[in-house]
Coordinates of C-alpha atoms in Angstrom, one line a residue:
Chain A
M1 CA -25.2 14.3 -26.3
S2 CA -28.4 14.9 -23.9
A3 CA -29.6 12.3 -22.0
T4 CA -33.0 12.0 -23.4
A5 CA -30.9 10.9 -26.9
R6 CA -28.7 8.4 -25.0
I7 CA -32.0 6.9 -23.5
A8 CA -33.1 7.0 -27.1
I9 CA -30.1 4.9 -28.4
A10 CA -29.9 2.8 -25.8
A11 CA -33.8 1.9 -25.9
S12 CA -33.2 1.1 -29.6
L13 CA -30.2 -0.8 -29.4
C14 CA -32.4 -3.0 -26.9
A15 CA -34.9 -3.1 -29.7
V16 CA -32.7 -4.5 -32.3
A17 CA -31.0 -6.6 -29.8
A18 CA -34.0 -8.3 -28.6
P19 CA -34.5 -10.6 -31.3
A20 CA -30.8 -12.4 -30.8
L21 CA -29.8 -11.3 -27.3
A22 CA -26.4 -11.5 -26.8
Q23 CA -25.9 -14.2 -24.4
E24 CA -22.7 -12.9 -22.9
I25 CA -21.7 -9.4 -20.7
T26 CA -18.7 -8.7 -19.3
I27 CA -18.4 -7.3 -15.7
N28 CA -15.5 -6.3 -13.7
S29 CA -15.5 -7.6 -9.8
F30 CA -13.0 -6.8 -7.0
G31 CA -11.8 -10.3 -6.5
G32 CA -11.2 -12.2 -3.4
A33 CA -13.9 -12.7 -1.2
Y34 CA -16.1 -9.8 -2.6
E35 CA -15.7 -11.8 -6.2
E36 CA -16.6 -15.1 -4.2
A37 CA -19.8 -13.1 -2.8
H38 CA -20.6 -11.8 -6.2
R39 CA -20.4 -14.9 -7.8
K40 CA -22.5 -16.7 -5.4
C41 CA -25.2 -14.0 -4.6
V42 CA -25.5 -12.3 -8.3
I43 CA -23.8 -14.3 -11.0
D44 CA -24.5 -17.6 -10.5
P45 CA -28.4 -16.7 -9.9
F46 CA -28.1 -14.6 -13.1
T47 CA -26.7 -17.1 -15.2
A48 CA -29.3 -20.0 -14.0
E49 CA -32.1 -17.6 -14.7
T50 CA -31.0 -16.1 -18.2
G51 CA -28.8 -18.7 -19.4
A52 CA -26.1 -15.8 -20.2
K53 CA -22.4 -15.9 -19.9
V54 CA -20.8 -13.7 -17.4
N55 CA -17.4 -12.8 -18.3
I56 CA -15.5 -11.3 -15.0
V57 CA -12.9 -9.2 -15.2
T58 CA -10.8 -8.7 -11.6
A59 CA -10.3 -5.2 -11.7
Y60 CA -10.2 -2.4 -8.8
S61 CA -12.6 0.7 -9.0
A62 CA -9.3 3.1 -10.7
D63 CA -7.9 0.2 -12.9
A64 CA -11.3 -0.5 -14.1
F65 CA -12.2 3.5 -14.7
A66 CA -9.3 3.7 -16.7
Q67 CA -9.9 0.8 -18.8
L68 CA -13.2 2.5 -19.6
R69 CA -11.6 5.8 -20.4
A70 CA -8.9 4.3 -22.8
Q71 CA -11.6 1.8 -24.4
K72 CA -13.9 4.9 -25.1
D73 CA -14.5 3.9 -28.7
A74 CA -14.8 0.4 -28.1
P75 CA -15.6 -0.8 -24.6
Q76 CA -15.3 -3.9 -23.4
Y77 CA -17.2 -3.8 -20.3
D78 CA -21.3 -4.0 -20.4
V79 CA -21.7 -3.3 -16.8
I80 CA -18.7 -1.5 -14.4
H81 CA -18.4 -1.3 -10.9
F82 CA -16.9 1.4 -9.0
S83 CA -16.1 2.0 -5.1
G84 CA -14.3 5.4 -5.1
G85 CA -17.0 7.6 -6.7
Q86 CA -15.4 6.9 -10.2
E87 CA -19.2 6.8 -11.6
I88 CA -19.6 10.4 -11.2
V89 CA -16.4 11.5 -13.6
A90 CA -17.4 8.5 -16.3
A91 CA -20.9 9.9 -16.4
S92 CA -20.0 13.7 -16.6
E93 CA -17.2 12.1 -20.0
G94 CA -20.4 10.3 -21.4
L95 CA -18.9 6.7 -20.6
L96 CA -22.0 5.4 -19.3
V97 CA -25.6 5.1 -20.1
P98 CA -28.1 6.2 -17.7
V99 CA -30.1 3.6 -15.5
T100 CA -33.6 4.2 -15.2
E101 CA -36.6 2.6 -13.9
E102 CA -38.2 1.4 -17.7
L103 CA -34.8 -0.5 -17.7
V104 CA -34.6 -1.5 -14.2
P105 CA -37.7 -1.6 -12.3
A106 CA -35.9 -2.4 -9.0
L107 CA -34.7 1.3 -8.8
A108 CA -38.0 2.1 -7.5
D109 CA -37.1 0.5 -4.1
L110 CA -34.0 2.1 -3.5
Y111 CA -33.5 4.5 -0.7
D112 CA -33.0 7.7 -2.1
F113 CA -29.2 8.5 -1.1
A114 CA -28.6 5.4 -3.1
K115 CA -29.9 6.9 -6.5
A116 CA -29.1 10.4 -6.1
G117 CA -27.0 10.2 -9.0
V118 CA -28.7 8.7 -11.3
A119 CA -30.3 11.6 -12.6
K120 CA -27.1 12.7 -13.5
G121 CA -26.4 9.6 -15.5
E122 CA -24.6 7.7 -12.4
G123 CA -25.3 4.3 -11.7
P124 CA -27.2 3.2 -8.6
A125 CA -25.5 2.2 -5.5
Y126 CA -25.8 -1.6 -5.0
Q127 CA -24.2 -1.7 -1.6
I128 CA -22.8 0.6 1.0
A129 CA -19.7 0.1 3.3
A130 CA -20.4 2.0 6.0
V131 CA -17.3 3.4 8.1
G132 CA -18.1 3.3 11.9
L133 CA -16.4 2.3 15.1
V134 CA -15.2 -1.1 15.1
V135 CA -15.2 -2.0 19.3
A136 CA -13.7 -4.6 20.8
S137 CA -16.3 -5.2 23.1
D138 CA -15.2 -7.4 25.8
K139 CA -12.4 -5.5 26.3
V140 CA -13.3 -1.4 26.2
P141 CA -14.3 -0.3 29.7
S142 CA -17.5 1.6 28.4
E143 CA -18.7 1.3 24.9
P144 CA -18.1 4.6 22.7
T145 CA -21.7 6.2 21.3
K146 CA -20.2 8.9 19.0
W147 CA -17.1 9.8 16.9
A148 CA -16.3 12.5 19.4
D149 CA -15.8 9.9 22.2
L150 CA -12.5 8.6 20.3
M151 CA -10.7 11.9 21.8
K152 CA -11.2 10.3 25.5
P153 CA -8.3 10.0 26.7
E154 CA -9.1 6.6 28.3
Y155 CA -9.1 5.1 24.8
A156 CA -6.0 6.6 23.5
E157 CA -3.4 4.1 24.2
H158 CA -5.8 1.6 23.0
L159 CA -6.8 3.2 19.4
V160 CA -5.8 2.1 16.0
L161 CA -6.1 4.7 13.0
T162 CA -5.6 4.0 9.4
D163 CA -3.5 6.0 7.0
I164 CA -5.5 7.7 4.4
S165 CA -3.8 5.8 1.6
N166 CA -6.7 3.3 2.6
G167 CA -10.2 4.5 1.5
Y168 CA -11.9 3.9 4.7
G169 CA -8.7 5.4 6.6
M170 CA -9.7 8.5 4.5
I171 CA -13.3 8.4 5.2
G172 CA -12.4 8.0 9.0
L173 CA -10.0 11.0 8.6
L174 CA -12.7 13.4 7.0
M175 CA -15.2 12.1 9.7
L176 CA -13.1 12.9 12.7
N177 CA -12.2 16.1 10.6
Q178 CA -15.8 17.1 10.9
V179 CA -16.6 16.4 14.2
A180 CA -13.9 18.6 15.2
G181 CA -15.2 21.4 13.4
G182 CA -13.7 21.1 10.0
T183 CA -14.8 21.1 6.4
L184 CA -13.9 19.8 3.2
E185 CA -12.4 22.9 2.7
N186 CA -10.4 22.8 5.6
I187 CA -9.2 19.4 7.4
Q188 CA -6.9 21.4 9.6
P189 CA -9.0 20.3 12.7
G190 CA -9.0 16.7 11.8
L191 CA -5.2 16.6 11.3
D192 CA -4.8 18.0 14.8
A193 CA -6.8 15.6 16.1
V194 CA -5.0 13.0 15.0
G195 CA -1.8 14.8 15.9
K196 CA -2.9 14.5 19.8
L197 CA -4.4 11.4 19.3
L198 CA -0.8 10.1 18.5
D199 CA 0.7 11.9 21.2
A200 CA -2.1 10.3 23.7
G201 CA -0.5 6.7 22.8
A202 CA -2.8 5.6 19.4
V203 CA -1.1 3.7 16.6
V204 CA -1.2 4.6 12.8
V205 CA -1.6 1.6 10.8
S206 CA -1.3 1.4 6.8
K207 CA -3.0 -1.9 5.6
S208 CA -6.0 -3.7 7.1
P209 CA -4.7 -6.8 8.2
E210 CA -2.8 -4.8 10.4
I211 CA -5.5 -4.0 12.0
Q212 CA -6.3 -7.4 12.7
A213 CA -3.1 -7.9 14.0
E214 CA -3.9 -4.8 16.7
F215 CA -6.9 -6.1 17.7
A216 CA -5.5 -10.0 18.0
Q217 CA -2.2 -9.1 19.6
N218 CA -1.9 -5.8 20.7
D219 CA -4.9 -5.0 22.9
A220 CA -6.3 -2.3 20.8
W221 CA -9.9 -1.4 21.6
I222 CA -11.6 0.9 19.0
A223 CA -10.9 1.6 15.3
P224 CA -12.7 3.6 13.1
Y225 CA -13.3 1.5 10.3
A226 CA -15.8 -0.6 7.9
S227 CA -18.8 -2.6 9.0
D228 CA -17.6 -5.3 6.7
Y229 CA -13.9 -5.6 8.4
A230 CA -15.4 -5.5 11.6
F231 CA -17.1 -9.2 10.5
T232 CA -13.9 -10.1 9.1
L233 CA -12.4 -9.6 12.6
K234 CA -15.3 -11.7 13.9
K235 CA -15.0 -14.4 11.7
A236 CA -11.2 -14.2 13.0
G237 CA -12.4 -15.3 16.7
L238 CA -12.4 -11.6 18.3
N239 CA -14.9 -10.4 19.9
V240 CA -15.7 -6.9 18.1
K241 CA -19.1 -4.6 17.4
F242 CA -19.6 -2.5 14.6
I243 CA -20.8 0.8 16.5
Q244 CA -22.3 4.0 14.0
G245 CA -21.3 7.4 15.8
E246 CA -24.4 9.5 16.5
E247 CA -23.0 12.4 14.4
G248 CA -23.6 10.4 11.4
T249 CA -22.1 7.1 9.3
P250 CA -20.0 8.0 6.5
A251 CA -19.7 5.8 3.4
S252 CA -18.1 4.3 0.5
F253 CA -20.9 3.5 -2.0
I254 CA -20.3 0.7 -4.4
T255 CA -22.4 1.6 -7.7
A256 CA -23.5 -0.8 -11.1
N257 CA -23.0 1.1 -14.1
L258 CA -24.1 0.5 -17.5
V259 CA -21.4 1.2 -19.9
A260 CA -22.3 3.3 -23.3
G261 CA -21.8 1.9 -26.4
R262 CA -22.4 -1.9 -26.1
D263 CA -25.3 -3.7 -27.8
N264 CA -26.6 -5.6 -25.0
V265 CA -28.1 -3.0 -22.9
E266 CA -30.8 -5.1 -21.8
L267 CA -29.2 -8.1 -20.7
A268 CA -27.0 -5.9 -18.6
S269 CA -29.8 -4.2 -17.1
K270 CA -31.1 -7.2 -16.0
F271 CA -27.9 -8.2 -14.6
I272 CA -28.0 -4.7 -12.5
A273 CA -31.5 -5.4 -11.5
K274 CA -30.3 -8.7 -10.2
E275 CA -27.8 -6.8 -7.9
L276 CA -30.7 -4.8 -6.8
S277 CA -32.6 -7.2 -5.8
P278 CA -33.3 -7.8 -2.2
E279 CA -32.5 -11.3 -2.5
A280 CA -28.9 -10.7 -3.8
Q281 CA -28.4 -7.8 -1.1
A282 CA -29.5 -9.8 1.4
C283 CA -27.0 -12.4 0.2
F284 CA -24.2 -10.0 0.1
S285 CA -25.2 -8.8 3.5
E286 CA -24.9 -12.0 4.7
A287 CA -21.5 -12.9 3.2
L288 CA -19.5 -9.8 3.6
R289 CA -21.8 -7.4 6.0
Y290 CA -22.3 -4.5 3.4
T291 CA -25.3 -2.5 4.0
P292 CA -28.3 -3.5 1.4
T293 CA -29.6 -0.2 -0.7
N294 CA -32.7 -1.9 -1.5
A295 CA -35.5 -0.9 1.3
K296 CA -37.0 -4.3 0.6
T297 CA -34.3 -6.1 1.7
E298 CA -34.8 -8.3 4.8
L299 CA -32.0 -9.0 6.9
S300 CA -31.9 -11.9 10.0
D301 CA -31.3 -10.3 13.1
E302 CA -27.7 -11.7 13.3
V303 CA -26.9 -10.0 10.2
A304 CA -29.1 -6.8 11.0
A305 CA -26.9 -6.4 14.2
D306 CA -23.8 -6.1 12.3
V307 CA -24.7 -3.6 9.5
V308 CA -26.3 -0.4 9.1
Y309 CA -30.0 -1.5 8.2
G310 CA -33.1 0.0 8.0
A311 CA -35.1 3.1 6.9
D312 CA -34.1 5.1 10.4
A313 CA -30.4 3.7 10.4
A314 CA -29.9 4.6 6.5
K315 CA -30.5 8.3 7.5
G316 CA -27.6 8.5 9.1
L317 CA -25.6 7.6 6.1
M318 CA -23.5 10.1 4.5
R319 CA -20.9 10.5 1.7
F320 CA -18.1 12.9 1.5
D321 CA -18.0 14.2 -2.2
P322 CA -15.5 11.7 -4.0
R323 CA -14.5 14.7 -6.4
V324 CA -13.4 17.0 -3.4
I325 CA -11.4 13.7 -2.2
E326 CA -9.7 13.0 -5.4
A327 CA -9.1 16.7 -6.1
N328 CA -7.3 17.2 -2.8
R329 CA -5.9 13.4 -2.3
S330 CA -2.1 14.4 -3.0
A331 CA -2.4 17.8 -0.8
W332 CA -4.1 15.8 1.9
T333 CA -1.9 12.9 1.6
E334 CA 1.3 15.1 2.1
A335 CA -0.3 17.0 5.2
F336 CA -1.0 13.4 6.8
A337 CA 2.4 12.4 6.2
K338 CA 3.8 15.5 7.7
T339 CA 1.1 15.2 10.7
I340 CA 2.1 11.3 11.7
A341 CA 5.8 11.6 11.2
R342 CA 7.8 11.1 13.9
Chain B
M1 CA 40.1 -2.5 -37.5
T2 CA 38.3 -6.2 -37.2
D3 CA 39.2 -6.3 -33.5
R4 CA 37.6 -3.1 -32.5
R5 CA 34.4 -3.9 -34.6
E6 CA 34.0 -7.0 -33.0
T7 CA 34.3 -5.8 -29.7
W8 CA 31.6 -3.3 -30.7
L9 CA 29.6 -6.1 -31.8
L10 CA 30.0 -7.7 -28.4
L11 CA 29.6 -4.7 -26.7
L12 CA 26.4 -3.9 -28.6
P13 CA 23.6 -6.1 -26.8
G14 CA 24.7 -4.9 -23.3
L15 CA 24.7 -1.4 -24.4
A16 CA 21.4 -1.5 -25.9
L17 CA 20.1 -2.6 -22.8
L18 CA 21.4 -0.1 -20.7
V19 CA 20.3 2.5 -23.0
L20 CA 16.9 1.2 -23.1
G21 CA 16.9 0.0 -19.2
F22 CA 18.5 2.8 -17.4
V23 CA 19.6 5.9 -19.5
L24 CA 16.5 6.4 -21.0
P25 CA 14.1 6.0 -17.6
I26 CA 16.8 8.4 -16.1
A27 CA 16.5 10.8 -18.4
R28 CA 12.8 10.5 -18.6
M29 CA 13.0 10.9 -15.0
L30 CA 15.3 14.3 -15.0
V31 CA 12.5 15.8 -17.8
L32 CA 9.7 14.8 -15.4
S33 CA 11.2 16.3 -12.3
A34 CA 11.4 19.8 -14.2
Q35 CA 8.3 19.5 -15.9
G36 CA 5.5 22.2 -14.6
P37 CA 2.2 22.7 -16.3
D38 CA 3.5 25.6 -18.1
G39 CA 7.1 24.7 -19.2
Y40 CA 9.9 24.0 -16.9
T41 CA 10.2 24.5 -13.4
T42 CA 12.0 24.1 -10.2
E43 CA 8.8 24.1 -8.1
H44 CA 9.0 20.3 -7.3
F45 CA 12.6 20.8 -5.9
A46 CA 11.5 23.9 -4.1
R47 CA 8.8 21.9 -2.1
F48 CA 11.3 19.3 -1.2
F49 CA 12.7 22.0 0.8
Q50 CA 10.1 24.5 1.8
D51 CA 10.0 22.8 5.0
S52 CA 11.6 20.4 7.3
F53 CA 9.7 17.2 6.6
Y54 CA 11.2 15.9 3.5
P55 CA 14.8 16.8 4.2
S56 CA 14.2 15.0 7.3
V57 CA 13.0 11.8 5.5
L58 CA 16.3 12.5 3.0
W59 CA 18.6 12.6 6.0
R60 CA 16.9 9.3 7.5
T61 CA 17.4 7.6 4.4
V62 CA 21.1 8.6 4.2
Y63 CA 22.0 7.5 7.8
L64 CA 19.9 4.4 8.5
S65 CA 21.3 3.3 5.2
A66 CA 24.7 4.0 6.3
L67 CA 23.8 2.4 9.9
I68 CA 22.7 -0.8 7.8
T69 CA 25.9 -0.6 5.6
A70 CA 28.2 -0.5 9.2
V71 CA 26.4 -3.2 10.8
C72 CA 26.6 -5.4 7.7
A73 CA 30.4 -5.1 7.3
V74 CA 30.8 -5.6 11.3
V75 CA 28.7 -8.9 11.4
G76 CA 29.9 -9.8 7.7
F77 CA 33.4 -9.3 7.9
P78 CA 34.1 -12.4 10.6
L79 CA 31.6 -14.7 8.9
A80 CA 33.4 -14.0 5.4
Y81 CA 36.8 -14.4 6.9
I82 CA 35.8 -17.9 8.7
M83 CA 34.0 -18.8 5.2
A84 CA 37.1 -18.2 3.6
R85 CA 39.5 -19.9 5.8
S86 CA 37.6 -23.3 6.3
G87 CA 37.0 -26.4 4.4
P88 CA 35.3 -26.5 1.0
R89 CA 32.4 -28.3 2.4
V90 CA 31.8 -26.3 5.4
R91 CA 32.2 -23.3 3.1
L92 CA 29.4 -24.7 0.8
W93 CA 26.9 -25.0 3.7
L94 CA 27.7 -21.4 5.0
V95 CA 27.4 -19.9 1.6
I96 CA 24.1 -22.0 1.4
M97 CA 23.0 -20.4 4.8
V98 CA 23.9 -17.2 3.7
I99 CA 21.9 -17.4 0.6
L100 CA 19.1 -19.1 1.6
P101 CA 17.2 -15.8 2.9
L102 CA 17.2 -14.3 -0.7
M103 CA 15.5 -17.0 -2.3
T104 CA 12.3 -16.6 -0.1
S105 CA 10.5 -13.1 -0.8
V106 CA 11.5 -10.2 0.8
V107 CA 7.5 -9.7 2.1
V108 CA 7.8 -13.1 3.7
R109 CA 10.9 -12.5 5.4
T110 CA 9.5 -9.1 6.7
F111 CA 6.4 -10.8 7.8
G112 CA 8.7 -13.1 10.0
W113 CA 10.1 -9.7 11.6
M114 CA 6.8 -8.4 12.4
V115 CA 5.6 -11.4 14.5
L116 CA 9.1 -11.1 16.4
L117 CA 9.0 -7.7 16.8
A118 CA 5.6 -7.2 17.6
R119 CA 3.9 -5.7 20.8
S120 CA 3.3 -9.2 21.7
G121 CA 5.9 -10.8 20.1
P122 CA 8.7 -12.9 22.1
I123 CA 10.9 -10.1 22.4
S124 CA 8.6 -7.3 23.6
S125 CA 6.7 -9.8 26.0
T126 CA 10.2 -11.3 27.5
L127 CA 11.7 -7.7 27.9
R128 CA 8.4 -6.6 29.6
D129 CA 8.5 -9.8 31.6
F130 CA 11.5 -9.0 33.2
G131 CA 9.9 -5.4 33.9
L132 CA 12.4 -3.8 32.0
V133 CA 10.0 -2.0 29.5
G134 CA 6.8 -0.5 29.6
R135 CA 3.3 -2.1 28.6
S136 CA 2.8 -0.8 25.1
F137 CA 6.8 -1.5 24.4
Q138 CA 7.3 -2.9 20.8
L139 CA 9.9 -2.7 18.2
M140 CA 7.9 -2.8 15.3
H141 CA 7.6 0.7 13.8
T142 CA 11.1 1.9 14.9
E143 CA 14.1 2.6 13.3
T144 CA 15.6 -0.4 15.0
A145 CA 13.1 -2.9 13.3
I146 CA 14.3 -1.4 9.9
V147 CA 17.9 -1.5 10.6
L148 CA 17.2 -5.5 11.6
G149 CA 15.1 -6.4 8.8
M150 CA 17.5 -4.6 6.3
V151 CA 20.8 -6.3 7.7
Q152 CA 19.1 -9.8 7.4
V153 CA 17.9 -8.9 3.6
L154 CA 21.4 -7.2 2.7
L155 CA 23.7 -9.2 4.8
P156 CA 24.6 -11.9 1.9
F157 CA 25.8 -8.7 -0.4
M158 CA 28.6 -7.7 1.8
V159 CA 29.4 -11.5 2.7
L160 CA 29.6 -12.7 -0.9
S161 CA 31.6 -9.2 -2.0
L162 CA 33.9 -10.0 1.0
L163 CA 34.6 -13.6 0.4
G164 CA 35.8 -13.2 -3.2
V165 CA 38.1 -11.1 -2.1
I166 CA 39.5 -12.8 1.1
I167 CA 39.3 -16.6 -0.3
R168 CA 41.9 -15.3 -3.0
L169 CA 44.4 -13.7 -0.2
D170 CA 47.8 -16.0 0.5
P171 CA 46.9 -17.5 4.2
R172 CA 50.9 -17.7 4.2
L173 CA 50.7 -13.6 4.9
E174 CA 48.9 -14.2 7.9
E175 CA 50.9 -16.7 9.0
A176 CA 54.3 -14.5 8.5
A177 CA 52.7 -12.2 10.4
R178 CA 52.0 -14.3 13.0
T179 CA 55.5 -15.5 13.0
M180 CA 56.5 -11.8 12.8
G181 CA 55.1 -11.2 16.7
C182 CA 51.3 -10.0 15.7
S183 CA 48.7 -11.5 17.7
F184 CA 45.6 -12.7 15.8
L185 CA 43.7 -9.5 16.0
Q186 CA 46.7 -7.7 14.8
T187 CA 46.9 -9.5 12.1
M188 CA 43.2 -9.2 11.4
R189 CA 43.8 -5.3 11.8
R190 CA 47.2 -5.1 9.8
V191 CA 46.9 -7.8 7.3
V192 CA 43.5 -9.1 6.2
L193 CA 41.6 -5.8 6.3
P194 CA 43.7 -3.5 4.5
L195 CA 43.8 -6.4 1.7
A196 CA 40.3 -7.1 2.0
A197 CA 39.6 -3.4 1.6
P198 CA 38.2 -3.6 -2.2
G199 CA 36.0 -6.5 -1.3
L200 CA 34.4 -4.3 2.0
L201 CA 33.9 -1.2 -0.6
A202 CA 32.3 -3.1 -3.0
G203 CA 29.9 -4.8 -0.4
S204 CA 29.1 -1.2 1.2
I205 CA 28.6 0.2 -2.0
L206 CA 25.9 -2.7 -2.8
V207 CA 24.4 -2.5 0.6
F208 CA 24.6 1.3 1.0
T209 CA 22.5 1.8 -2.5
L210 CA 20.2 -1.1 -2.2
S211 CA 19.1 0.0 1.5
A212 CA 18.9 3.8 0.2
S213 CA 16.4 2.6 -2.5
S214 CA 14.5 -0.3 -1.1
F215 CA 10.8 0.7 0.2
V216 CA 9.1 -2.7 1.2
T217 CA 10.9 -3.7 4.3
P218 CA 11.2 0.1 5.8
A219 CA 7.4 0.2 4.9
L220 CA 6.5 -2.4 6.5
L221 CA 8.8 -2.8 9.3
G222 CA 8.7 1.3 9.8
G223 CA 5.2 2.0 9.7
P224 CA 3.3 5.0 8.2
R225 CA 4.7 7.2 10.5
I226 CA 8.7 6.3 9.9
E227 CA 9.2 7.3 6.3
M228 CA 11.9 6.7 4.0
L229 CA 12.7 8.5 0.7
A230 CA 11.7 5.8 -1.7
G231 CA 8.5 5.1 0.3
S232 CA 7.5 8.5 -0.1
I233 CA 8.3 8.1 -3.9
Y234 CA 6.5 5.1 -4.2
K235 CA 3.5 6.8 -2.7
N236 CA 3.6 9.6 -5.0
V237 CA 3.9 7.4 -7.9
T238 CA 0.8 5.1 -7.0
Q239 CA -1.3 6.8 -4.5
T240 CA -1.5 10.5 -5.3
L241 CA -0.1 10.2 -8.8
D242 CA 2.0 13.1 -8.3
W243 CA 4.7 11.9 -10.9
N244 CA 6.9 14.9 -11.5
F245 CA 7.2 15.4 -7.5
A246 CA 8.1 11.6 -7.3
A247 CA 10.5 12.3 -10.0
A248 CA 12.2 15.2 -8.4
Q249 CA 12.4 13.0 -5.0
A250 CA 14.2 10.1 -7.1
V251 CA 16.5 13.1 -8.7
I252 CA 17.7 14.0 -5.0
L253 CA 18.0 10.4 -3.8
F254 CA 20.0 9.7 -6.8
A255 CA 22.2 12.7 -6.5
G256 CA 22.3 12.1 -2.6
I257 CA 23.8 8.4 -3.3
A258 CA 26.1 9.8 -6.3
L259 CA 27.7 12.4 -4.0
L260 CA 28.2 10.1 -1.2
L261 CA 29.8 7.3 -3.7
I262 CA 32.1 9.7 -5.3
P263 CA 34.7 9.7 -2.2
Y264 CA 34.0 5.9 -2.1
L265 CA 35.0 5.3 -5.7
R266 CA 38.3 7.5 -5.1
L267 CA 39.0 5.3 -1.9
G268 CA 38.4 2.2 -4.4
R269 CA 41.0 3.3 -7.1
R270 CA 43.4 3.9 -4.2
A271 CA 42.7 0.4 -2.4
H272 CA 43.3 -1.3 -6.0
G273 CA 47.0 0.6 -6.1

């Protein structure tokens, strides 16, 4: 089915649904603090404005995607959120309805990178989890400014790396690899860099709470990790700062997607419009320190200092192709395990 | 005739459970481990042995499990003996103390160890205060940490297996040995230990197989850099979704344990007379 045909069907569905608007949509959220913020910033205001009920299913991207695929003939979600690039595959398999400016006018205000895949039927990114350098600013003798600084010997014993089973750990490795001269076709330079850092005294952890433990108890100075987690550390009372490396800021995109084959596309579109609105994005940044994708979002100075914010900063954002990551995950995981094995 | 039919009827639920819960999954695992994109293949096994990484993970699994078993036996035997020879009230309390750790989640217990063994934990900081170790010393993410954590988790299995046997030994045998001139330690070595061998064997088999197949404690205490086979299998199943290779590793672990158990079982048969 062509994209235009799909839009036509979606539009006709709206027309049919309009008189008796189905006052209920089903979405997925990611649980915990994320879901709490989701409720506060998007779901509750949305319900207040439209009177529609929002059913929330707690499901991470991979699970949500598996459900979407399994329910192909009778989908249960109206809006589905992904953080691992699943929308690229979902769109190519025809599981999504393209989000258009007719359906969601706020799309016009998004930064270009956030809607790069919209033409291909992928949902827009409503938040960005940027990966940079999480730095204990009170302890580090001189603050790093670029990714290459990670290789400085004076940091080595105070450096925390994350296993690539963790999404941010994967992004951090790929960035380290790029800085070391590697590409997505060849991550050996990145692995060699990791090997060197470990020999010099860096530690590897596999779960984010361990990063907190390293900073709180073990005199860690620097960890390549995400801005939202830097804020978690801050809230825990640690004096940390999120620094964007000069070479660029790799990011994980959180997208909102319209599911194909549902009969209340209009209401679902309104929900996505709410997520893309400057107020909702400011609220999300305030609560969790994700980067907003709507250029009109205004943040307080305090929040702005912790996230990638503004047109100039957003220019540095980059995304490693999630399809390449997926295709290589098994081989890279094994190669990484061999690199770090004692 | 009816007798036999009744026996079969009684066996049926257990057998059905065994077939459903053990035989079928194992068969499926065997098939998976040899399945390739086009028909049957040995490539997953070849991948395991292509360089020294996976064999070294297997070796670590075997020797750490053996070490954990040995420590459990050395710690558990005196404990079980004292439990068997003390009065019923004291024994009850000792049994409760031994079993108590089994009543909390393994993750919670492991987190306790993580606090104790961390770089700023009491053990590392005390050693550092005495100037015995360097600034970045920690027991976390070492094989020692895995052994400590696993021994705590698995000690009850060893102690309870030993207790069941020692408690049934006639104390008069020991008294006889003592009156015949054996010292306490000689009595232990020549009378109690040989008679308790079946319990020691049963406990060792339990502890060894459980530690070879556990992954939560080793993953948390050993960290990502010290891998054991069960953790590697878990990673292949849940993260890289490489089920064929995971199955091949599971078959190798299974075969490895089975090979080690055969001599043990022989010993067991002899110990039972």
